[in-house]
Every structure is written in C-alpha cells, then in structure tokens.
PDB file of C-alpha atoms and ligand atoms in Angstrom:
ATOM      1  CA  MET A   1       0.041   0.029  -0.029  1.00  0.00           C
ATOM      2  CA  ARG A   2       1.255   3.478  -0.880  1.00  0.00           C
ATOM      3  CA  HIS A   3       1.163   6.309   1.652  1.00  0.00           C
ATOM      4  CA  ARG A   4       0.902  10.020   1.216  1.00  0.00           C
ATOM      5  CA  PRO A   5       4.089  11.486   2.743  1.00  0.00           C
ATOM      6  CA  SER A   6       3.481  11.739   6.470  1.00  0.00           C
ATOM      7  CA  ARG A   7       2.848  15.164   7.860  1.00  0.00           C
ATOM      8  CA  GLU A   8       4.820  14.162  10.867  1.00  0.00           C
ATOM      9  CA  CYS A   9       8.100  13.980   8.870  1.00  0.00           C
ATOM     10  CA  VAL A  10      10.051  17.192   8.621  1.00  0.00           C
ATOM     11  CA  THR A  11       9.984  17.617   4.805  1.00  0.00           C
ATOM     12  CA  GLU A  12      10.244  20.626   2.607  1.00  0.00           C
ATOM     13  CA  VAL A  13       7.795  19.090   0.073  1.00  0.00           C
ATOM     14  CA  GLU A  14       4.079  19.562   1.086  1.00  0.00           C
ATOM     15  CA  PRO A  15       1.907  16.629   0.163  1.00  0.00           C
ATOM     16  CA  PRO A  16      -0.309  17.395  -2.885  1.00  0.00           C
ATOM     17  CA  ARG A  17      -3.682  18.758  -2.104  1.00  0.00           C
ATOM     18  CA  LEU A  18      -6.523  16.342  -1.547  1.00  0.00           C
ATOM     19  CA  SER A  19     -10.017  17.520  -2.055  1.00  0.00           C
ATOM     20  CA  VAL A  20     -13.441  15.955  -1.755  1.00  0.00           C
ATOM     21  CA  LEU A  21     -16.243  17.243  -3.985  1.00  0.00           C
ATOM     22  CA  ARG A  22     -19.747  16.575  -2.809  1.00  0.00           C
ATOM     23  CA  LEU A  23     -22.041  16.901  -5.872  1.00  0.00           C
ATOM     24  CA  GLY A  24     -25.737  17.370  -5.931  1.00  0.00           C
ATOM     25  CA  HIS A  25     -26.263  18.255  -2.239  1.00  0.00           C
ATOM     26  CA  ARG A  26     -29.986  18.691  -1.360  1.00  0.00           C
ATOM     27  CA  ARG A  27     -30.185  21.091   1.643  1.00  0.00           C
ATOM     28  CA  GLU A  28     -33.034  19.335   3.519  1.00  0.00           C
ATOM     29  CA  ARG A  29     -32.682  15.689   2.453  1.00  0.00           C
ATOM     30  CA  ASP A  30     -28.828  15.477   2.661  1.00  0.00           C
ATOM     31  CA  LYS A  31     -28.080  17.770   5.599  1.00  0.00           C
ATOM     32  CA  ARG A  32     -26.753  15.074   8.037  1.00  0.00           C
ATOM     33  CA  ILE A  33     -25.084  12.840   5.481  1.00  0.00           C
ATOM     34  CA  THR A  34     -23.316  15.813   3.819  1.00  0.00           C
ATOM     35  CA  SER A  35     -22.168  17.054   7.124  1.00  0.00           C
ATOM     36  CA  HIS A  36     -20.868  13.565   8.018  1.00  0.00           C
ATOM     37  CA  LEU A  37     -19.159  13.340   4.575  1.00  0.00           C
ATOM     38  CA  GLY A  38     -17.100  16.468   5.194  1.00  0.00           C
ATOM     39  CA  LEU A  39     -16.115  15.326   8.834  1.00  0.00           C
ATOM     40  CA  THR A  40     -15.083  11.912   7.377  1.00  0.00           C
ATOM     41  CA  ALA A  41     -13.123  13.767   4.620  1.00  0.00           C
ATOM     42  CA  ARG A  42     -11.235  15.792   7.321  1.00  0.00           C
ATOM     43  CA  ALA A  43     -10.646  12.785   9.602  1.00  0.00           C
ATOM     44  CA  PHE A  44      -9.419  10.506   6.864  1.00  0.00           C
ATOM     45  CA  GLY A  45      -6.832  12.884   5.370  1.00  0.00           C
ATOM     46  CA  ALA A  46      -8.508  15.433   2.903  1.00  0.00           C
ATOM     47  CA  ASP A  47      -7.404  19.055   2.966  1.00  0.00           C
ATOM     48  CA  GLU A  48     -10.745  20.414   1.869  1.00  0.00           C
ATOM     49  CA  VAL A  49     -14.350  19.638   1.192  1.00  0.00           C
ATOM     50  CA  ILE A  50     -16.183  21.396  -1.786  1.00  0.00           C
ATOM     51  CA  LEU A  51     -19.886  21.553  -1.560  1.00  0.00           C
ATOM     52  CA  ALA A  52     -21.935  21.679  -4.757  1.00  0.00           C
ATOM     53  CA  GLY A  53     -25.644  21.510  -5.366  1.00  0.00           C
ATOM     54  CA  GLU A  54     -27.974  23.569  -3.137  1.00  0.00           C
ATOM     55  CA  GLU A  55     -26.148  26.195  -1.132  1.00  0.00           C
ATOM     56  CA  ASP A  56     -26.053  25.340   2.577  1.00  0.00           C
ATOM     57  CA  PRO A  57     -24.166  27.740   4.995  1.00  0.00           C
ATOM     58  CA  SER A  58     -24.966  25.183   7.830  1.00  0.00           C
ATOM     59  CA  ALA A  59     -22.754  22.491   6.326  1.00  0.00           C
ATOM     60  CA  LEU A  60     -19.809  24.966   5.954  1.00  0.00           C
ATOM     61  CA  GLU A  61     -20.457  26.193   9.566  1.00  0.00           C
ATOM     62  CA  THR A  62     -20.317  22.664  10.996  1.00  0.00           C
ATOM     63  CA  TRP A  63     -16.981  21.822   9.179  1.00  0.00           C
ATOM     64  CA  ASN A  64     -15.366  25.156  10.072  1.00  0.00           C
ATOM     65  CA  SER A  65     -16.462  24.638  13.706  1.00  0.00           C
ATOM     66  CA  VAL A  66     -15.023  21.174  14.081  1.00  0.00           C
ATOM     67  CA  ALA A  67     -11.780  22.253  12.424  1.00  0.00           C
ATOM     68  CA  GLU A  68     -11.424  25.167  14.782  1.00  0.00           C
ATOM     69  CA  ARG A  69     -12.202  23.136  17.811  1.00  0.00           C
ATOM     70  CA  PHE A  70     -10.350  19.914  16.938  1.00  0.00           C
ATOM     71  CA  GLY A  71      -7.380  21.459  15.045  1.00  0.00           C
ATOM     72  CA  GLY A  72      -5.651  20.860  11.811  1.00  0.00           C
ATOM     73  CA  GLU A  73      -5.694  22.754   8.403  1.00  0.00           C
ATOM     74  CA  PHE A  74      -9.091  22.082   6.715  1.00  0.00           C
ATOM     75  CA  GLU A  75     -10.849  24.289   4.264  1.00  0.00           C
ATOM     76  CA  CYS A  76     -14.431  24.163   2.974  1.00  0.00           C
ATOM     77  CA  ARG A  77     -16.257  26.193   0.344  1.00  0.00           C
ATOM     78  CA  PHE A  78     -19.279  26.248  -1.944  1.00  0.00           C
ATOM     79  CA  GLU A  79     -18.814  25.715  -5.723  1.00  0.00           C
ATOM     80  CA  ALA A  80     -21.553  26.975  -7.914  1.00  0.00           C
ATOM     81  CA  LYS A  81     -20.196  25.408 -11.211  1.00  0.00           C
ATOM     82  CA  PRO A  82     -18.680  22.053 -10.100  1.00  0.00           C
ATOM     83  CA  MET A  83     -18.547  20.584 -13.710  1.00  0.00           C
ATOM     84  CA  SER A  84     -16.648  23.514 -14.986  1.00  0.00           C
ATOM     85  CA  TRP A  85     -14.381  23.448 -11.989  1.00  0.00           C
ATOM     86  CA  LEU A  86     -13.714  19.733 -12.607  1.00  0.00           C
ATOM     87  CA  ARG A  87     -12.991  20.432 -16.293  1.00  0.00           C
ATOM     88  CA  ARG A  88     -10.278  22.974 -15.176  1.00  0.00           C
ATOM     89  CA  PHE A  89      -9.003  20.682 -12.381  1.00  0.00           C
ATOM     90  CA  SER A  90      -8.552  17.751 -14.797  1.00  0.00           C
ATOM     91  CA  LYS A  91      -5.753  19.597 -16.606  1.00  0.00           C
ATOM     92  CA  SER A  92      -3.500  19.323 -13.705  1.00  0.00           C
ATOM     93  CA  GLY A  93      -4.958  16.942 -11.242  1.00  0.00           C
ATOM     94  CA  THR A  94      -6.464  13.380 -10.841  1.00  0.00           C
ATOM     95  CA  ILE A  95     -10.247  12.941 -10.654  1.00  0.00           C
ATOM     96  CA  VAL A  96     -11.447   9.861  -8.731  1.00  0.00           C
ATOM     97  CA  HIS A  97     -15.189   9.352  -8.843  1.00  0.00           C
ATOM     98  CA  LEU A  98     -16.659   6.890  -6.347  1.00  0.00           C
ATOM     99  CA  THR A  99     -19.442   4.952  -7.844  1.00  0.00           C
ATOM    100  CA  MET A 100     -20.917   1.466  -7.484  1.00  0.00           C
ATOM    101  CA  TYR A 101     -20.494   1.011 -11.201  1.00  0.00           C
ATOM    102  CA  GLY A 102     -16.716   1.513 -11.206  1.00  0.00           C
ATOM    103  CA  GLU A 103     -13.641  -0.775 -10.880  1.00  0.00           C
ATOM    104  CA  PRO A 104     -13.020  -2.596  -7.558  1.00  0.00           C
ATOM    105  CA  TRP A 105     -11.295  -0.238  -5.138  1.00  0.00           C
ATOM    106  CA  ASN A 106      -8.650  -2.803  -4.043  1.00  0.00           C
ATOM    107  CA  GLU A 107      -7.562  -3.140  -7.615  1.00  0.00           C
ATOM    108  CA  ALA A 108      -7.805   0.450  -8.623  1.00  0.00           C
ATOM    109  CA  ILE A 109      -5.912   2.088  -5.828  1.00  0.00           C
ATOM    110  CA  ALA A 110      -2.448   0.844  -7.005  1.00  0.00           C
ATOM    111  CA  GLY A 111      -2.942   2.846 -10.222  1.00  0.00           C
ATOM    112  CA  ILE A 112      -3.996   6.195  -8.504  1.00  0.00           C
ATOM    113  CA  PRO A 113      -0.965   8.445  -8.062  1.00  0.00           C
ATOM    114  CA  THR A 114      -0.442  10.066  -4.707  1.00  0.00           C
ATOM    115  CA  ASP A 115       1.981  12.705  -5.938  1.00  0.00           C
ATOM    116  CA  SER A 116      -0.498  14.918  -7.740  1.00  0.00           C
ATOM    117  CA  PRO A 117      -3.435  17.076  -6.571  1.00  0.00           C
ATOM    118  CA  THR A 118      -6.493  14.763  -6.385  1.00  0.00           C
ATOM    119  CA  VAL A 119     -10.261  15.314  -6.042  1.00  0.00           C
ATOM    120  CA  VAL A 120     -12.543  12.506  -4.882  1.00  0.00           C
ATOM    121  CA  VAL A 121     -15.944  13.039  -6.170  1.00  0.00           C
ATOM    122  CA  VAL A 122     -19.029  11.646  -4.536  1.00  0.00           C
ATOM    123  CA  GLY A 123     -22.748  12.055  -5.508  1.00  0.00           C
ATOM    124  CA  GLY A 124     -25.879  13.022  -3.852  1.00  0.00           C
ATOM    125  CA  THR A 125     -28.543  13.048  -6.576  1.00  0.00           C
ATOM    126  CA  LYS A 126     -27.762  11.233  -9.783  1.00  0.00           C
ATOM    127  CA  VAL A 127     -24.392  12.456 -11.119  1.00  0.00           C
ATOM    128  CA  PRO A 128     -23.962  13.931 -14.684  1.00  0.00           C
ATOM    129  CA  GLY A 129     -22.901  11.172 -17.211  1.00  0.00           C
ATOM    130  CA  GLU A 130     -19.977  13.409 -18.236  1.00  0.00           C
ATOM    131  CA  LEU A 131     -18.371  12.671 -14.811  1.00  0.00           C
ATOM    132  CA  PHE A 132     -17.862   8.993 -15.735  1.00  0.00           C
ATOM    133  CA  ARG A 133     -15.967  10.052 -18.853  1.00  0.00           C
ATOM    134  CA  MET A 134     -14.012  12.838 -17.213  1.00  0.00           C
ATOM    135  CA  ALA A 135     -12.868  10.869 -14.217  1.00  0.00           C
ATOM    136  CA  ASP A 136      -9.457   9.312 -14.410  1.00  0.00           C
ATOM    137  CA  HIS A 137     -10.732   6.551 -12.089  1.00  0.00           C
ATOM    138  CA  ASN A 138     -14.348   5.315 -11.542  1.00  0.00           C
ATOM    139  CA  VAL A 139     -13.976   3.416  -8.320  1.00  0.00           C
ATOM    140  CA  ALA A 140     -16.400   1.132  -6.574  1.00  0.00           C
ATOM    141  CA  VAL A 141     -16.390   0.050  -3.058  1.00  0.00           C
ATOM    142  CA  GLY A 142     -18.243  -3.113  -3.902  1.00  0.00           C
ATOM    143  CA  ASN A 143     -20.824  -3.028  -6.653  1.00  0.00           C
ATOM    144  CA  GLN A 144     -23.806  -2.578  -4.333  1.00  0.00           C
ATOM    145  CA  PRO A 145     -25.491   0.758  -3.563  1.00  0.00           C
ATOM    146  CA  HIS A 146     -24.612   2.041  -0.032  1.00  0.00           C
ATOM    147  CA  SER A 147     -23.455   5.368   1.468  1.00  0.00           C
ATOM    148  CA  GLU A 148     -21.146   7.959   0.160  1.00  0.00           C
ATOM    149  CA  VAL A 149     -19.762   8.201   3.728  1.00  0.00           C
ATOM    150  CA  ALA A 150     -18.830   4.628   3.849  1.00  0.00           C
ATOM    151  CA  ALA A 151     -17.405   4.632   0.274  1.00  0.00           C
ATOM    152  CA  LEU A 152     -15.248   7.676   1.084  1.00  0.00           C
ATOM    153  CA  ALA A 153     -13.902   6.185   4.294  1.00  0.00           C
ATOM    154  CA  VAL A 154     -12.954   2.776   2.846  1.00  0.00           C
ATOM    155  CA  PHE A 155     -11.439   4.388  -0.288  1.00  0.00           C
ATOM    156  CA  LEU A 156      -9.389   6.893   1.682  1.00  0.00           C
ATOM    157  CA  GLU A 157      -8.166   4.400   4.293  1.00  0.00           C
ATOM    158  CA  SER A 158      -7.161   1.937   1.617  1.00  0.00           C
ATOM    159  CA  TRP A 159      -5.465   4.428  -0.635  1.00  0.00           C
ATOM    160  CA  LEU A 160      -3.688   6.672   1.995  1.00  0.00           C
ATOM    161  CA  GLY A 161      -3.317   4.153   4.838  1.00  0.00           C
ATOM    162  CA  PRO A 162      -4.381   4.376   8.439  1.00  0.00           C
ATOM    163  CA  VAL A 163      -6.002   7.500   9.846  1.00  0.00           C
ATOM    164  CA  ASP A 164      -4.586   7.463  13.338  1.00  0.00           C
ATOM    165  CA  ASP A 165      -1.963  10.171  12.623  1.00  0.00           C
ATOM    166  CA  SER A 166      -3.039  12.818  15.283  1.00  0.00           C
ATOM    167  CA  SER A 167      -0.133  15.091  14.431  1.00  0.00           C
ATOM    168  CA  ARG A 168      -2.269  16.424  11.509  1.00  0.00           C
ATOM    169  CA  PHE A 169      -4.658  17.953  13.958  1.00  0.00           C
ATOM    170  CA  THR A 170      -2.668  20.460  15.879  1.00  0.00           C
ATOM    171  CA  GLY A 171      -3.686  23.923  17.042  1.00  0.00           C
ATOM    172  CA  GLY A 172      -7.243  23.187  18.071  1.00  0.00           C
ATOM    173  CA  GLN A 173      -8.996  23.976  21.261  1.00  0.00           C
ATOM    174  CA  ILE A 174      -9.733  20.361  22.077  1.00  0.00           C
ATOM    175  CA  GLU A 175      -7.440  17.322  22.034  1.00  0.00           C
ATOM    176  CA  VAL A 176      -9.003  13.842  22.595  1.00  0.00           C
ATOM    177  CA  VAL A 177      -6.915  11.604  24.792  1.00  0.00           C
ATOM    178  CA  PRO A 178      -7.428   7.942  23.685  1.00  0.00           C
ATOM    179  CA  SER A 179      -8.864   6.065  26.624  1.00  0.00           C
ATOM    180  CA  GLU A 180     -10.076   2.665  27.343  1.00  0.00           C
ATOM    181  CA  ARG A 181     -13.059   4.034  29.285  1.00  0.00           C
ATOM    182  CA  GLY A 182     -14.755   7.216  29.553  1.00  0.00           C
ATOM    183  CA  LYS A 183     -14.057  10.485  27.687  1.00  0.00           C
ATOM    184  CA  ARG A 184     -10.676  12.210  28.266  1.00  0.00           C
ATOM    185  CA  VAL A 185      -9.956  15.533  26.537  1.00  0.00           C
ATOM    186  CA  LEU A 186      -7.405  18.308  26.965  1.00  0.00           C
ATOM    187  CA  ASN A 187      -8.996  21.668  26.727  1.00  0.00           C
ATOM    188  CA  ARG A 188      -6.423  24.051  25.191  1.00  0.00           C
ATOM    189  CA  GLU A 189      -8.756  26.978  25.534  1.00  0.00           C
ATOM    190  CA  GLU A 190      -8.167  26.997  29.332  1.00  0.00           C
ATOM    191  CA  ASP A 191      -4.272  27.123  28.865  1.00  0.00           C
TER     192      ASP A 191
HETATM  193  N1  SAM B   1     -29.287   8.362  -6.081  1.00  0.00           N
HETATM  194  C1  SAM B   1     -28.015   8.308  -6.613  1.00  0.00           C
HETATM  195  C2  SAM B   1     -28.053   7.851  -8.058  1.00  0.00           C
HETATM  196  O1  SAM B   1     -29.075   7.391  -8.426  1.00  0.00           O
HETATM  197  O2  SAM B   1     -26.973   7.833  -8.713  1.00  0.00           O
HETATM  198  C3  SAM B   1     -26.913   7.661  -5.870  1.00  0.00           C
HETATM  199  C4  SAM B   1     -27.055   7.850  -4.358  1.00  0.00           C
HETATM  200  S1  SAM B   1     -25.689   7.097  -3.557  1.00  0.00           S
HETATM  201  C5  SAM B   1     -26.238   6.897  -1.819  1.00  0.00           C
HETATM  202  C6  SAM B   1     -24.661   8.514  -3.332  1.00  0.00           C
HETATM  203  C7  SAM B   1     -23.212   8.382  -3.726  1.00  0.00           C
HETATM  204  O3  SAM B   1     -22.653   7.325  -2.814  1.00  0.00           O
HETATM  205  C8  SAM B   1     -22.880   7.879  -5.068  1.00  0.00           C
HETATM  206  O4  SAM B   1     -22.920   9.006  -5.874  1.00  0.00           O
HETATM  207  C9  SAM B   1     -21.507   7.446  -4.850  1.00  0.00           C
HETATM  208  O5  SAM B   1     -20.559   8.447  -4.891  1.00  0.00           O
HETATM  209  C10 SAM B   1     -21.611   6.783  -3.512  1.00  0.00           C
HETATM  210  N2  SAM B   1     -21.625   5.323  -3.474  1.00  0.00           N
HETATM  211  C11 SAM B   1     -22.786   4.645  -3.160  1.00  0.00           C
HETATM  212  N3  SAM B   1     -22.507   3.314  -3.268  1.00  0.00           N
HETATM  213  C12 SAM B   1     -21.231   3.170  -3.706  1.00  0.00           C
HETATM  214  C13 SAM B   1     -20.332   2.128  -4.009  1.00  0.00           C
HETATM  215  N4  SAM B   1     -20.770   0.852  -3.885  1.00  0.00           N
HETATM  216  N5  SAM B   1     -19.052   2.418  -4.338  1.00  0.00           N
HETATM  217  C14 SAM B   1     -18.589   3.650  -4.444  1.00  0.00           C
HETATM  218  N6  SAM B   1     -19.388   4.692  -4.204  1.00  0.00           N
HETATM  219  C15 SAM B   1     -20.691   4.484  -3.843  1.00  0.00           C
END
C-alpha cells in the first residue's frame, strides 16, 4: 500500500492537495449525510471539502467549527459550477469518482498516483454522465449501492493508509486523549 508523505516528517515538500467534492447536495434531505461526509473527509486525510448543489451555509459552519475546535488545516467552500471546476482541475490533477459502477477499489488504488493534486467526487442526486468520462478513475467500493460516507472512508483508508496520525490535527481547542473507558480531553482554551 502506498502512503501519502506523513505530515509528521520534517520535509520541505508539502503533500499534494486532496479535495473531496460533494456533488448534488440537497439542503433538507442530505443535511446530516453531507455534514458527516465532510467530517469523514477531514478525519481521513483530505485538505478540503467542496460543496456543490444547493447552497447550505450550515454545512460549512459545521465543518469550520469542528476544524477550529479539533485542530488541523481544513478548508471548505461552496462551488456553484462544479463541472466547470472539474474540467479545469482535470488539466493538472487526478479525478477519482466513487461509484458503485466503477472498478473494484482494491484493484484500482495501485494505479492512482499520490503525488499529484486529487479530487475524490461523490454524488448525492444522480451524477452527470460526463463525470464517468471525465474521471481518471471510476472506483467502486463493492458493486452494491450504499453510502457515500462509507465509500469515502473505505477508499481513503485503503489509498492513503491508517487514519490514526493525530499530528495532523494540531492547534485546536480540544484534544482527545485515547482512553479505554470514559471521555478524556485536553481543553487548550483554558491554557
Ligand atoms: N441516487 C443516486 C443515483 O441514483 O445515482 C446515488 C445515491 S448514492 C447513496 C450517493 C453516492 O454514494 C454515489 O454517488 C457514490 O458516490 C456513493 N456510493 C454509493 N455506493 C457506492 C459504492 N458501492 N461504491 C462507491 N461509491 C458509492
């Protein structure tokens, strides 16, 4: 398995940017799942989540609030023209589209470079057919319909390696101390 360069190492080369694009968000119907998608993107190694579909300030507020409280560099924004953005992105980066119709993820990941900017695209409503042609990799996490959150987590963990690198999440107000029982946190706000 290939790994993105660890952010723990002292290196002058920044890892290439990893974005997650949430297409076709429906403000009422997808509120919770889109929120969880962005949090999963952050926890599993993405640098930003891009929201497309219906505008929804509450999703951006949730992601910003979690990043502020729990640390790390994570950005989020709304994109009004996601397909135009993807067309431009495709000239210099890799587009991975998660879809149950794609190639098996455990076979596809070996061919997905980790040294170029990448966007992982997940749908909400039906995605435009053009995306299947534009994507460098159409990747399935099993060929059964399930959840974009599950697909994203399995894909990122398999492609980038384990998520338990807490050094990525510095500078927050709260740090969770892993514990066998109960909830232990360090509250940096009180320092
Ligand atoms: N209703 C939509 C449609 O008809 O195309 C699909 C909804 S599905 C819950 C939402 C997203 O989850 C899909 O666009 C895809 O990105 C992701 N997804 C669902 N099942 C998947 C699978 N088996 N492998 C990869 N991605 C999957």
